[in-house]
Protein backbone atom coordinates (compact mmCIF):
# COMPACT_ATOMS: atom_id res chain seq x y z
CA MET A 1 20.63 -51.89 -36.95
CA ALA A 2 21.00 -53.34 -33.47
CA ALA A 3 20.74 -57.10 -33.04
CA ARG A 4 17.49 -58.15 -31.31
CA TYR A 5 17.13 -60.98 -28.79
CA ASP A 6 14.70 -62.14 -26.17
CA VAL A 7 17.53 -62.46 -23.65
CA ALA A 8 21.11 -61.21 -23.51
CA VAL A 9 23.28 -63.12 -21.02
CA ILE A 10 26.30 -61.25 -19.65
CA GLY A 11 29.19 -63.63 -19.07
CA GLY A 12 30.06 -67.03 -20.50
CA GLY A 13 30.91 -68.71 -17.19
CA HIS A 14 29.15 -71.90 -16.19
CA ASN A 15 26.13 -70.14 -14.65
CA GLY A 16 25.66 -67.89 -17.66
CA LEU A 17 25.86 -70.89 -19.99
CA VAL A 18 23.43 -72.91 -17.86
CA ALA A 19 20.92 -70.05 -17.93
CA ALA A 20 21.38 -69.64 -21.68
CA ALA A 21 20.88 -73.37 -22.33
CA TYR A 22 17.65 -73.48 -20.32
CA LEU A 23 16.32 -70.32 -21.95
CA ALA A 24 17.23 -71.37 -25.49
CA ARG A 25 15.75 -74.85 -25.18
CA SER A 26 12.50 -73.16 -24.12
CA GLY A 27 12.38 -71.40 -27.47
CA ARG A 28 13.81 -68.02 -26.50
CA LYS A 29 16.29 -66.21 -28.74
CA VAL A 30 19.41 -65.90 -26.61
CA VAL A 31 22.88 -64.41 -26.95
CA VAL A 32 25.76 -64.97 -24.51
CA LEU A 33 28.30 -62.16 -24.33
CA GLU A 34 31.71 -63.17 -22.99
CA SER A 35 34.37 -60.50 -22.54
CA ARG A 36 37.33 -62.88 -22.84
CA ASP A 37 38.48 -64.99 -25.78
CA GLU A 38 37.21 -68.23 -24.21
CA ILE A 39 34.13 -69.40 -22.35
CA GLY A 40 34.08 -70.95 -18.90
CA GLY A 41 34.76 -68.03 -16.57
CA CYS A 42 36.44 -69.50 -13.49
CA ALA A 43 35.96 -73.07 -14.76
CA ILE A 44 38.54 -73.31 -17.52
CA THR A 45 41.51 -75.53 -18.34
CA ARG A 46 44.69 -73.80 -19.53
CA GLU A 47 48.09 -74.89 -20.78
CA ILE A 48 50.83 -73.41 -18.59
CA ALA A 49 53.65 -75.25 -20.40
CA PRO A 50 53.72 -77.39 -23.53
CA GLY A 51 51.65 -80.49 -22.78
CA PHE A 52 50.68 -79.39 -19.25
CA ARG A 53 47.00 -78.43 -18.88
CA VAL A 54 45.81 -77.29 -15.47
CA PRO A 55 42.56 -76.01 -13.93
CA SER A 56 43.20 -72.30 -14.08
CA LEU A 57 41.07 -71.46 -11.04
CA THR A 58 38.31 -73.93 -10.09
CA HIS A 59 39.64 -77.47 -9.77
CA SER A 60 36.64 -79.39 -8.39
CA LEU A 61 33.10 -79.49 -9.77
CA SER A 62 29.84 -79.97 -7.89
CA ILE A 63 27.45 -79.68 -10.82
CA ASP A 64 23.85 -80.19 -9.72
CA SER A 65 22.59 -83.60 -10.80
CA GLN A 66 19.27 -82.19 -12.00
CA VAL A 67 21.05 -79.58 -14.14
CA ALA A 68 23.32 -82.25 -15.61
CA SER A 69 20.31 -84.45 -16.38
CA ASP A 70 18.10 -81.67 -17.75
CA LEU A 71 20.79 -80.48 -20.13
CA GLY A 72 22.11 -83.94 -21.03
CA LEU A 73 25.68 -82.94 -20.23
CA ALA A 74 27.03 -86.50 -20.36
CA ALA A 75 25.76 -86.79 -23.95
CA GLN A 76 27.47 -83.47 -24.70
CA GLY A 77 30.87 -84.86 -23.64
CA LEU A 78 31.07 -84.20 -19.89
CA HIS A 79 32.58 -87.16 -18.03
CA LEU A 80 33.04 -86.87 -14.28
CA LEU A 81 35.58 -88.64 -12.06
CA GLN A 82 35.26 -89.27 -8.32
CA PRO A 83 38.50 -90.48 -6.68
CA PRO A 84 38.17 -92.95 -3.78
CA VAL A 85 40.19 -90.73 -1.41
CA SER A 86 38.49 -87.42 -0.63
CA VAL A 87 41.27 -85.76 1.39
CA PHE A 88 44.90 -86.62 2.13
CA ALA A 89 46.33 -84.57 5.00
CA PRO A 90 50.02 -84.89 5.95
CA THR A 91 50.97 -83.80 9.46
CA ASP A 92 54.03 -82.26 11.10
CA ASP A 93 55.25 -85.60 12.48
CA GLY A 94 55.53 -87.33 9.11
CA ARG A 95 52.22 -89.17 9.33
CA ALA A 96 49.15 -88.50 7.18
CA PHE A 97 45.42 -88.92 7.55
CA ALA A 98 43.28 -90.05 4.62
CA ALA A 99 39.53 -89.40 4.51
CA TRP A 100 37.80 -91.72 2.06
CA ARG A 101 34.63 -91.33 0.03
CA ASP A 102 33.50 -94.49 1.86
CA GLU A 103 32.71 -93.33 5.40
CA ALA A 104 33.42 -96.81 6.82
CA ALA A 105 36.92 -96.61 5.39
CA THR A 106 37.38 -93.20 7.00
CA ALA A 107 36.32 -94.61 10.36
CA HIS A 108 38.79 -97.48 9.89
CA GLU A 109 41.55 -94.95 9.14
CA LEU A 110 40.67 -93.03 12.31
CA ALA A 111 41.05 -96.14 14.45
CA SER A 112 44.85 -95.81 14.39
CA TRP A 113 44.56 -92.21 15.58
CA SER A 114 41.73 -92.46 18.10
CA PRO A 115 39.42 -95.42 18.78
CA ALA A 116 36.85 -92.96 20.16
CA ASP A 117 36.91 -90.97 16.91
CA ALA A 118 36.53 -94.14 14.87
CA ALA A 119 33.42 -94.98 16.89
CA ASN A 120 31.98 -91.46 16.59
CA TRP A 121 32.66 -90.87 12.91
CA PRO A 122 29.77 -92.85 11.37
CA GLU A 123 27.20 -91.02 13.51
CA PHE A 124 28.85 -87.67 12.84
CA ALA A 125 28.93 -88.27 9.08
CA ALA A 126 25.31 -89.44 9.07
CA ALA A 127 24.13 -86.42 11.09
CA ALA A 128 26.05 -84.06 8.79
CA LYS A 129 24.53 -85.64 5.69
CA MET A 130 21.03 -85.38 7.12
CA ALA A 131 21.45 -81.69 7.89
CA ALA A 132 23.14 -81.05 4.56
CA GLY A 133 20.28 -82.86 2.82
CA ALA A 134 17.85 -80.24 4.09
CA ILE A 135 20.05 -77.52 2.62
CA GLY A 136 20.30 -79.47 -0.63
CA GLY A 137 16.53 -79.22 -1.02
CA LEU A 138 16.66 -75.46 -0.50
CA MET A 139 19.28 -75.07 -3.22
CA ARG A 140 16.76 -75.91 -5.93
CA GLN A 141 14.19 -73.45 -4.66
CA ILE A 142 13.73 -69.79 -5.47
CA PRO A 143 13.99 -68.06 -2.07
CA PRO A 144 10.63 -66.63 -0.99
CA SER A 145 9.88 -62.94 -0.80
CA LEU A 146 9.78 -62.06 2.89
CA ASP A 147 7.94 -58.78 2.27
CA SER A 148 5.05 -60.09 0.17
CA PRO A 149 5.23 -63.87 -0.33
CA SER A 150 3.30 -65.23 -3.28
CA ALA A 151 1.28 -68.44 -3.35
CA GLY A 152 4.27 -70.11 -4.98
CA ASP A 153 6.53 -68.88 -2.18
CA LEU A 154 4.22 -70.38 0.41
CA ILE A 155 4.18 -73.71 -1.41
CA GLU A 156 7.98 -73.78 -1.44
CA LEU A 157 8.06 -72.96 2.27
CA LEU A 158 5.69 -75.83 2.96
CA LYS A 159 8.01 -78.16 1.04
CA THR A 160 10.90 -76.94 3.17
CA GLY A 161 8.87 -77.56 6.32
CA ARG A 162 8.16 -81.12 5.27
CA THR A 163 11.86 -81.69 4.58
CA LEU A 164 12.78 -80.44 8.04
CA ARG A 165 10.10 -82.56 9.73
CA LYS A 166 11.55 -85.69 8.13
CA MET A 167 14.78 -85.03 10.04
CA GLY A 168 13.08 -85.91 13.31
CA ARG A 169 13.33 -84.02 16.56
CA GLN A 170 17.03 -84.67 17.15
CA GLY A 171 17.97 -83.96 13.55
CA LEU A 172 16.04 -80.70 13.54
CA TYR A 173 17.62 -79.69 16.84
CA ARG A 174 21.08 -80.26 15.40
CA PHE A 175 20.23 -78.41 12.20
CA LEU A 176 19.02 -75.32 14.06
CA ARG A 177 21.82 -75.41 16.63
CA TRP A 178 24.69 -76.07 14.24
CA GLY A 179 24.09 -73.22 11.78
CA PRO A 180 25.25 -70.30 13.98
CA MET A 181 28.15 -72.24 15.54
CA PRO A 182 31.86 -71.90 14.77
CA ILE A 183 32.83 -75.01 12.86
CA GLY A 184 35.79 -75.50 15.19
CA ASP A 185 33.44 -75.85 18.16
CA LEU A 186 31.03 -78.14 16.36
CA VAL A 187 33.59 -80.68 15.18
CA SER A 188 35.30 -80.69 18.59
CA GLU A 189 32.12 -82.14 20.07
CA TRP A 190 32.58 -85.22 17.91
CA ILE A 191 36.26 -85.63 16.99
CA GLU A 192 39.47 -85.21 18.99
CA THR A 193 42.13 -85.97 16.34
CA PRO A 194 43.54 -82.55 15.32
CA VAL A 195 44.11 -83.31 11.63
CA ALA A 196 40.65 -84.87 11.24
CA ARG A 197 39.09 -81.81 12.87
CA ALA A 198 41.14 -79.57 10.58
CA ILE A 199 39.88 -81.08 7.33
CA VAL A 200 36.28 -80.67 8.50
CA CYS A 201 36.96 -77.06 9.56
CA ALA A 202 38.50 -76.37 6.15
CA ARG A 203 35.18 -76.89 4.38
CA GLY A 204 33.54 -74.30 6.62
CA VAL A 205 36.08 -71.56 5.96
CA PHE A 206 37.10 -72.16 2.35
CA GLY A 207 37.20 -68.87 0.46
CA ALA A 208 35.91 -67.01 3.52
CA THR A 209 37.02 -64.07 5.61
CA ALA A 210 36.59 -66.28 8.65
CA GLY A 211 38.48 -68.84 10.69
CA PRO A 212 37.41 -72.04 12.47
CA ARG A 213 36.46 -70.02 15.56
CA SER A 214 34.27 -67.57 13.63
CA ALA A 215 30.53 -67.77 14.29
CA GLY A 216 28.37 -69.09 11.47
CA THR A 217 31.08 -71.13 9.75
CA SER A 218 29.13 -74.30 10.51
CA ALA A 219 26.42 -73.05 8.15
CA THR A 220 28.93 -72.68 5.33
CA TRP A 221 30.30 -76.13 6.17
CA LEU A 222 26.80 -77.57 5.79
CA LEU A 223 26.45 -75.78 2.45
CA GLN A 224 29.68 -77.38 1.23
CA ALA A 225 28.55 -80.76 2.57
CA ALA A 226 25.31 -80.37 0.62
CA LEU A 227 27.28 -79.62 -2.55
CA GLU A 228 29.64 -82.59 -2.26
CA GLY A 229 27.76 -85.07 -0.08
CA SER A 230 30.49 -85.40 2.53
CA PRO A 231 31.46 -83.72 5.82
CA VAL A 232 35.03 -83.36 4.53
CA GLY A 233 34.18 -82.58 0.90
CA ALA A 234 34.36 -85.29 -1.74
CA PRO A 235 35.83 -83.71 -4.90
CA THR A 236 34.63 -84.42 -8.41
CA PHE A 237 36.84 -83.81 -11.44
CA ALA A 238 36.03 -83.62 -15.13
CA VAL A 239 37.95 -85.48 -17.83
CA GLY A 240 39.83 -82.74 -19.64
CA GLY A 241 39.62 -80.43 -16.63
CA PRO A 242 36.87 -77.99 -15.63
CA GLY A 243 36.86 -76.48 -19.11
CA SER A 244 35.05 -79.61 -20.26
CA LEU A 245 31.97 -78.44 -18.36
CA ALA A 246 31.91 -75.14 -20.24
CA ALA A 247 32.42 -76.96 -23.53
CA ALA A 248 29.48 -79.31 -22.84
CA LEU A 249 27.25 -76.40 -21.80
CA ALA A 250 28.20 -74.45 -24.92
CA VAL A 251 27.32 -77.42 -27.15
CA LYS A 252 23.92 -77.67 -25.47
CA ALA A 253 23.23 -73.93 -25.64
CA ARG A 254 24.24 -73.66 -29.29
CA SER A 255 22.29 -76.75 -30.30
CA ALA A 256 19.23 -75.14 -28.71
CA GLY A 257 19.77 -72.02 -30.82
CA ALA A 258 21.76 -69.69 -28.55
CA ASP A 259 24.48 -67.46 -29.98
CA ILE A 260 27.77 -67.24 -28.05
CA ARG A 261 30.02 -64.29 -28.77
CA LEU A 262 33.60 -64.02 -27.50
CA ASN A 263 35.59 -60.80 -26.99
CA ALA A 264 32.26 -59.06 -26.45
CA ARG A 265 32.73 -56.95 -23.35
CA VAL A 266 29.57 -55.31 -22.03
CA ALA A 267 30.20 -51.68 -21.17
CA GLY A 268 26.71 -50.93 -19.92
CA ILE A 269 23.14 -52.12 -19.57
CA ALA A 270 20.76 -49.96 -21.60
CA THR A 271 17.57 -48.93 -19.81
CA SER A 272 14.51 -46.76 -20.21
CA ASP A 273 11.81 -45.71 -17.77
CA GLU A 274 10.07 -49.05 -18.49
CA GLY A 275 13.11 -51.25 -17.80
CA VAL A 276 16.04 -52.76 -19.70
CA THR A 277 16.27 -52.36 -23.46
CA GLY A 278 19.49 -54.28 -24.04
CA VAL A 279 23.24 -53.89 -23.60
CA VAL A 280 25.99 -51.75 -25.06
CA LEU A 281 29.37 -53.29 -25.84
CA ASP A 282 32.63 -51.44 -25.37
CA SER A 283 32.92 -51.41 -29.17
CA GLY A 284 29.84 -49.17 -29.23
CA GLU A 285 27.57 -51.88 -30.59
CA THR A 286 24.07 -52.03 -29.13
CA ILE A 287 22.27 -55.34 -28.66
CA ASP A 288 18.53 -55.03 -28.04
CA ALA A 289 16.95 -57.51 -25.64
CA ARG A 290 13.70 -57.87 -23.75
CA ALA A 291 15.63 -59.18 -20.76
CA VAL A 292 19.23 -59.08 -19.58
CA VAL A 293 20.64 -61.80 -17.33
CA SER A 294 24.01 -61.11 -15.72
CA SER A 295 26.27 -63.84 -14.41
CA ALA A 296 28.71 -61.19 -13.21
CA ASP A 297 28.78 -60.45 -9.50
CA PRO A 298 26.09 -58.13 -8.08
CA LYS A 299 28.49 -55.27 -7.41
CA HIS A 300 29.92 -55.27 -10.92
CA THR A 301 26.46 -55.56 -12.48
CA LEU A 302 24.48 -53.08 -10.40
CA LEU A 303 27.18 -50.58 -9.49
CA GLY A 304 29.31 -50.82 -12.63
CA LEU A 305 26.98 -51.49 -15.58
CA VAL A 306 23.75 -49.71 -14.62
CA ASP A 307 23.09 -45.97 -14.77
CA PRO A 308 22.96 -44.91 -11.09
CA ILE A 309 19.80 -42.90 -11.73
CA ARG A 310 17.90 -46.17 -12.28
CA LEU A 311 18.43 -47.41 -8.71
CA VAL A 312 17.34 -45.74 -5.52
CA PRO A 313 20.21 -44.78 -3.19
CA SER A 314 19.10 -47.18 -0.44
CA PHE A 315 19.31 -50.16 -2.80
CA ARG A 316 22.70 -49.11 -4.14
CA GLU A 317 23.93 -48.83 -0.56
CA LYS A 318 22.78 -52.39 0.16
CA ILE A 319 24.73 -53.67 -2.84
CA HIS A 320 27.76 -51.63 -1.85
CA ARG A 321 27.72 -53.25 1.60
CA ILE A 322 27.90 -56.82 0.28
CA ARG A 323 31.04 -58.25 1.85
CA ALA A 324 33.24 -59.53 -0.94
CA ARG A 325 36.89 -59.30 0.11
CA GLY A 326 38.83 -62.04 -1.63
CA MET A 327 41.02 -64.32 0.47
CA LEU A 328 42.42 -66.80 -2.06
CA ALA A 329 45.51 -66.90 -4.21
CA LYS A 330 46.03 -69.67 -6.76
CA VAL A 331 49.28 -71.38 -7.76
CA ASN A 332 49.45 -73.79 -10.71
CA LEU A 333 52.47 -76.03 -11.24
CA ALA A 334 53.83 -78.26 -13.98
CA LEU A 335 55.86 -81.06 -12.36
CA SER A 336 58.38 -83.53 -13.76
CA ALA A 337 57.39 -86.20 -11.21
CA LEU A 338 54.74 -87.09 -8.64
CA PRO A 339 55.50 -85.33 -5.31
CA ALA A 340 56.62 -87.66 -2.50
CA PHE A 341 54.36 -86.55 0.34
CA HIS A 342 54.97 -87.71 3.90
CA GLY A 343 52.64 -90.51 4.91
CA THR A 344 52.32 -92.17 1.50
CA THR A 345 54.83 -94.94 2.17
CA GLY A 346 54.29 -98.08 4.20
CA ARG A 347 50.62 -98.35 3.23
CA SER A 348 48.78 -101.00 1.28
CA VAL A 349 47.31 -98.24 -0.90
CA PRO A 350 49.60 -96.73 -3.58
CA ALA A 351 50.57 -93.06 -3.47
CA ASP A 352 48.76 -92.23 -6.69
CA THR A 353 45.48 -93.34 -5.07
CA LEU A 354 46.13 -91.55 -1.77
CA LEU A 355 46.87 -88.28 -3.59
CA SER A 356 44.01 -88.52 -6.09
CA GLY A 357 41.60 -86.26 -4.17
CA ARG A 358 42.28 -83.07 -2.22
CA ILE A 359 45.62 -82.60 -0.46
CA HIS A 360 45.16 -80.58 2.71
CA ILE A 361 48.06 -78.68 4.31
CA GLY A 362 46.91 -77.52 7.74
CA PRO A 363 47.45 -80.12 10.49
CA SER A 364 45.11 -78.67 13.13
CA PRO A 365 42.29 -76.14 13.62
CA GLU A 366 44.75 -74.02 15.60
CA TYR A 367 47.08 -73.91 12.59
CA LEU A 368 44.18 -72.70 10.44
CA GLU A 369 43.12 -70.08 12.99
CA ARG A 370 46.65 -68.67 13.25
CA ALA A 371 46.84 -68.44 9.46
CA PHE A 372 43.53 -66.57 9.43
CA ASP A 373 44.68 -64.16 12.14
CA HIS A 374 47.28 -62.57 9.84
CA SER A 375 44.68 -61.72 7.21
CA LYS A 376 42.81 -59.47 9.65
CA TYR A 377 45.69 -57.03 9.40
CA GLY A 378 46.30 -57.12 5.65
CA GLU A 379 49.04 -59.75 5.87
CA TRP A 380 49.51 -63.43 5.14
CA SER A 381 50.86 -66.15 7.34
CA SER A 382 54.30 -67.70 6.87
CA ALA A 383 52.49 -71.02 7.50
CA PRO A 384 49.48 -70.82 5.15
CA TRP A 385 46.64 -73.26 4.74
CA LEU A 386 46.86 -74.90 1.31
CA GLU A 387 44.42 -77.05 -0.63
CA ALA A 388 45.89 -78.82 -3.63
CA VAL A 389 44.89 -81.38 -6.21
CA ILE A 390 46.92 -83.33 -8.76
CA PRO A 391 44.28 -83.81 -11.50
CA SER A 392 46.71 -85.64 -13.77
CA LEU A 393 46.42 -88.63 -11.41
CA THR A 394 42.80 -89.16 -12.47
CA ASP A 395 43.20 -87.79 -16.02
CA SER A 396 46.63 -88.63 -17.40
CA ALA A 397 45.98 -86.65 -20.61
CA LEU A 398 46.53 -83.40 -18.69
CA ALA A 399 50.31 -83.91 -18.58
CA PRO A 400 53.02 -85.85 -20.46
CA ALA A 401 53.56 -89.46 -19.40
CA GLY A 402 55.09 -89.74 -15.93
CA GLN A 403 54.68 -86.01 -15.27
CA HIS A 404 51.95 -84.06 -13.52
CA VAL A 405 50.09 -80.81 -12.99
CA MET A 406 49.20 -79.44 -9.57
CA SER A 407 46.50 -76.90 -8.70
CA ILE A 408 46.84 -75.15 -5.32
CA TYR A 409 44.67 -72.72 -3.38
CA ALA A 410 46.47 -70.59 -0.79
CA GLN A 411 43.92 -69.38 1.75
CA TRP A 412 43.81 -66.07 3.62
CA MET A 413 45.73 -64.01 1.11
CA PRO A 414 43.84 -60.72 1.60
CA TYR A 415 42.80 -58.67 -1.41
CA THR A 416 43.87 -55.49 0.41
CA LEU A 417 47.46 -55.71 1.65
CA ARG A 418 48.89 -53.46 4.31
CA GLY A 419 51.74 -51.39 2.89
CA ARG A 420 52.30 -53.74 -0.05
CA ASP A 421 51.13 -54.19 -3.61
CA TRP A 422 50.00 -57.48 -5.15
CA ASP A 423 51.83 -56.86 -8.43
CA ARG A 424 55.08 -56.78 -6.48
CA GLU A 425 54.21 -59.62 -4.10
CA ARG A 426 53.00 -62.21 -6.62
CA ASP A 427 56.28 -64.16 -6.72
CA ALA A 428 56.66 -63.95 -2.93
CA VAL A 429 53.38 -65.83 -2.52
CA GLY A 430 54.40 -68.39 -5.13
CA ASP A 431 57.68 -68.95 -3.29
CA LEU A 432 55.86 -69.30 0.05
CA VAL A 433 53.49 -71.91 -1.36
CA VAL A 434 56.36 -73.95 -2.78
CA ARG A 435 58.36 -73.74 0.47
CA THR A 436 55.32 -74.90 2.43
CA LEU A 437 54.72 -77.83 0.09
CA ASP A 438 58.40 -78.77 0.36
CA GLN A 439 57.97 -79.22 4.11
CA TYR A 440 55.42 -81.97 3.50
CA ALA A 441 56.72 -83.28 0.17
CA PRO A 442 60.51 -82.87 0.26
CA GLY A 443 62.05 -82.22 -3.13
CA LEU A 444 58.84 -81.02 -4.77
CA SER A 445 60.45 -77.68 -5.62
CA LYS A 446 63.13 -79.45 -7.69
CA THR A 447 60.47 -80.99 -9.96
CA ILE A 448 58.80 -77.70 -10.97
CA LEU A 449 58.95 -77.09 -14.72
CA ALA A 450 56.55 -74.13 -14.85
CA ARG A 451 54.61 -72.01 -12.38
CA GLU A 452 51.64 -69.66 -12.56
CA VAL A 453 50.55 -67.46 -9.64
CA LEU A 454 47.16 -65.74 -9.50
CA THR A 455 46.61 -63.18 -6.73
CA PRO A 456 43.24 -61.86 -5.54
CA LEU A 457 43.92 -58.80 -7.69
CA ASP A 458 44.44 -61.06 -10.71
CA LEU A 459 41.10 -62.72 -9.97
CA GLU A 460 39.46 -59.32 -10.17
CA ARG A 461 41.30 -58.16 -13.28
CA THR A 462 41.22 -61.38 -15.29
CA TYR A 463 38.01 -63.04 -14.14
CA GLY A 464 35.96 -59.96 -13.25
CA LEU A 465 35.52 -60.97 -9.59
CA THR A 466 34.94 -57.79 -7.60
CA GLY A 467 37.35 -57.79 -4.68
CA GLY A 468 38.83 -61.04 -5.98
CA HIS A 469 36.09 -63.03 -4.20
CA ILE A 470 35.47 -66.39 -5.86
CA PHE A 471 31.92 -66.66 -4.51
CA HIS A 472 30.85 -63.12 -5.54
CA GLY A 473 30.34 -62.44 -1.82
CA GLU A 474 30.83 -64.11 1.54
CA HIS A 475 28.96 -67.32 2.33
CA ALA A 476 27.79 -65.91 5.66
CA LEU A 477 24.46 -66.31 7.44
CA ASP A 478 23.46 -62.74 6.59
CA GLN A 479 24.37 -63.25 2.92
CA LEU A 480 22.67 -66.56 2.17
CA TYR A 481 19.24 -67.77 1.00
CA ALA A 482 16.65 -64.95 1.26
CA MET A 483 19.45 -62.45 1.91
CA ARG A 484 21.55 -63.28 -1.16
CA PRO A 485 22.50 -60.93 -2.67
CA VAL A 486 20.48 -58.62 -0.38
CA LEU A 487 17.29 -58.88 1.65
CA GLY A 488 14.19 -58.33 -0.49
CA TRP A 489 15.90 -59.18 -3.78
CA ALA A 490 16.77 -62.87 -3.54
CA GLN A 491 14.55 -64.03 -6.43
CA HIS A 492 17.11 -63.22 -9.17
CA ALA A 493 15.17 -60.15 -10.31
CA THR A 494 16.37 -56.59 -9.62
CA PRO A 495 14.54 -53.28 -9.16
CA ILE A 496 15.01 -52.68 -12.91
CA ARG A 497 12.32 -54.48 -14.89
CA GLY A 498 13.87 -57.13 -17.14
CA LEU A 499 17.28 -57.21 -15.41
CA TYR A 500 18.21 -60.42 -13.59
CA LEU A 501 21.21 -61.92 -11.79
CA CYS A 502 22.28 -65.54 -12.26
CA GLY A 503 25.80 -65.74 -10.81
CA ALA A 504 27.30 -67.03 -7.58
CA GLY A 505 26.21 -63.84 -5.83
CA THR A 506 22.65 -65.20 -5.90
CA HIS A 507 21.10 -68.19 -4.12
CA PRO A 508 22.42 -70.83 -3.53
CA GLY A 509 25.86 -69.23 -3.85
CA GLY A 510 29.26 -70.25 -5.16
CA GLY A 511 30.66 -73.59 -6.19
CA VAL A 512 30.34 -75.02 -9.67
CA THR A 513 26.76 -76.26 -9.34
CA GLY A 514 24.98 -74.42 -12.15
CA ARG A 515 22.06 -73.99 -9.77
CA PRO A 516 22.00 -70.16 -9.76
CA GLY A 517 21.82 -70.18 -13.56
CA ALA A 518 19.06 -72.79 -13.62
CA ASN A 519 17.00 -71.03 -10.95
CA ALA A 520 17.37 -67.66 -12.66
CA ALA A 521 16.24 -69.12 -15.99
CA ARG A 522 13.00 -70.28 -14.35
CA VAL A 523 12.29 -66.75 -13.13
CA VAL A 524 13.09 -65.17 -16.50
CA LEU A 525 10.89 -67.60 -18.41
CA ARG A 526 8.02 -67.01 -16.00
CA ASP A 527 8.30 -63.22 -16.33
CA LEU A 528 8.68 -63.27 -20.12
CA SER A 529 5.57 -65.40 -20.45
CA LYS A 530 3.64 -62.84 -18.41
CA ARG A 531 4.86 -60.05 -20.68
CA ALA A 532 4.07 -61.89 -23.92
């Protein structure tokens, strides 16, 4: 006899676990079905050599404070760390710029580069935070239906209107003007120091098929600023690595009564003329459920798990057109010593503090734009943009004493290569990343004890990310808010009654916030209560 549940959640990543925890604590019988042998999805911590534990993919968390509070994640063992330095960016001339969590300290740092920038930075940071604050309010809302808004939709829109009015005339003007702009143009209006402009630009193009000169990248920059509360991105790490978040969520979900099954790959979503009836595992087992919530990306869910006859061709075409071409490769390193980056000596602040946040390799917006240019033609640049962290500086238990782990994103590594195959090029990318790091931290290559390289194809195969896209789809103006995943279906429900989406492909998008899972749970609970 098939197992029976109120809700079956596809995927044990952080959004699936958040949704499951909210649903279970509301008294619903819930099962989480994870295809791999561990929970966490993209937010896991893995050992790449004896004693060296590294964030396998995601290395910074931006868990929503309301989600963390609602689910009591601190009591479940989640402890977050916020280093004082947000970004350390070495340059070609041997200097380095440090952006601090304290904006006054960042302005002080800028004074040695440009007195004008030092004077402008506080106003720029304040304006960015005000605009990002408006987006932050939208993140906790269910996007309204534009075709037939309900009373609840109208109330949410009124709340948004009040938030925008609080910004004042100048703030609202900036908010509306900034969104469509290229981030390179926006930051140039405020800052002249190339490396300072570059680290701002980086937050607008991270994970994107876009460069600093691409229109709309200011909107994605504001989204990132809303997630991390900083115009340059202020990273947050978890003690024990990102896998600690999944562990805390699993404890909460299980304590509320949810079942979590590993090695349970969903082969299809079972449906009838009335809607979903459950899921079918690749083992042949059927699990009956009144509702199915998928944390997989929209393309995998709706084009790969659903019988095509259940969706009209026009809707399937909309899903097919979601832009989700991955642009990130990931390199993880086990190191015998702390890398000696240029710009860490001769300062009053020790190197282990300077390197405790993000390390940005990309000394100017022009450098970033040139790196992006190659990806347009199915290639990668010989001078890539890199974002790295050394999490063992804030959590020494991740590596043996005196040794370290390093987690590196290599941007604009296109999922589709021209005339080449990722399985053959994996080591070439790893070598390129190490050579690039060696230019800014001489001798780093000699300290490598172990290396792991994940290509965009690996992200698709291992983590189930269609196209290798970490956000389940581009963070672009036409794929955000009421148009995420597609226009008309931004409220987590789908055309199939009882089938919902709760992953990064839904509002408010990617990043380890847990917000898509929390928002989706609200919709599911509302609909189940109506069907009771």
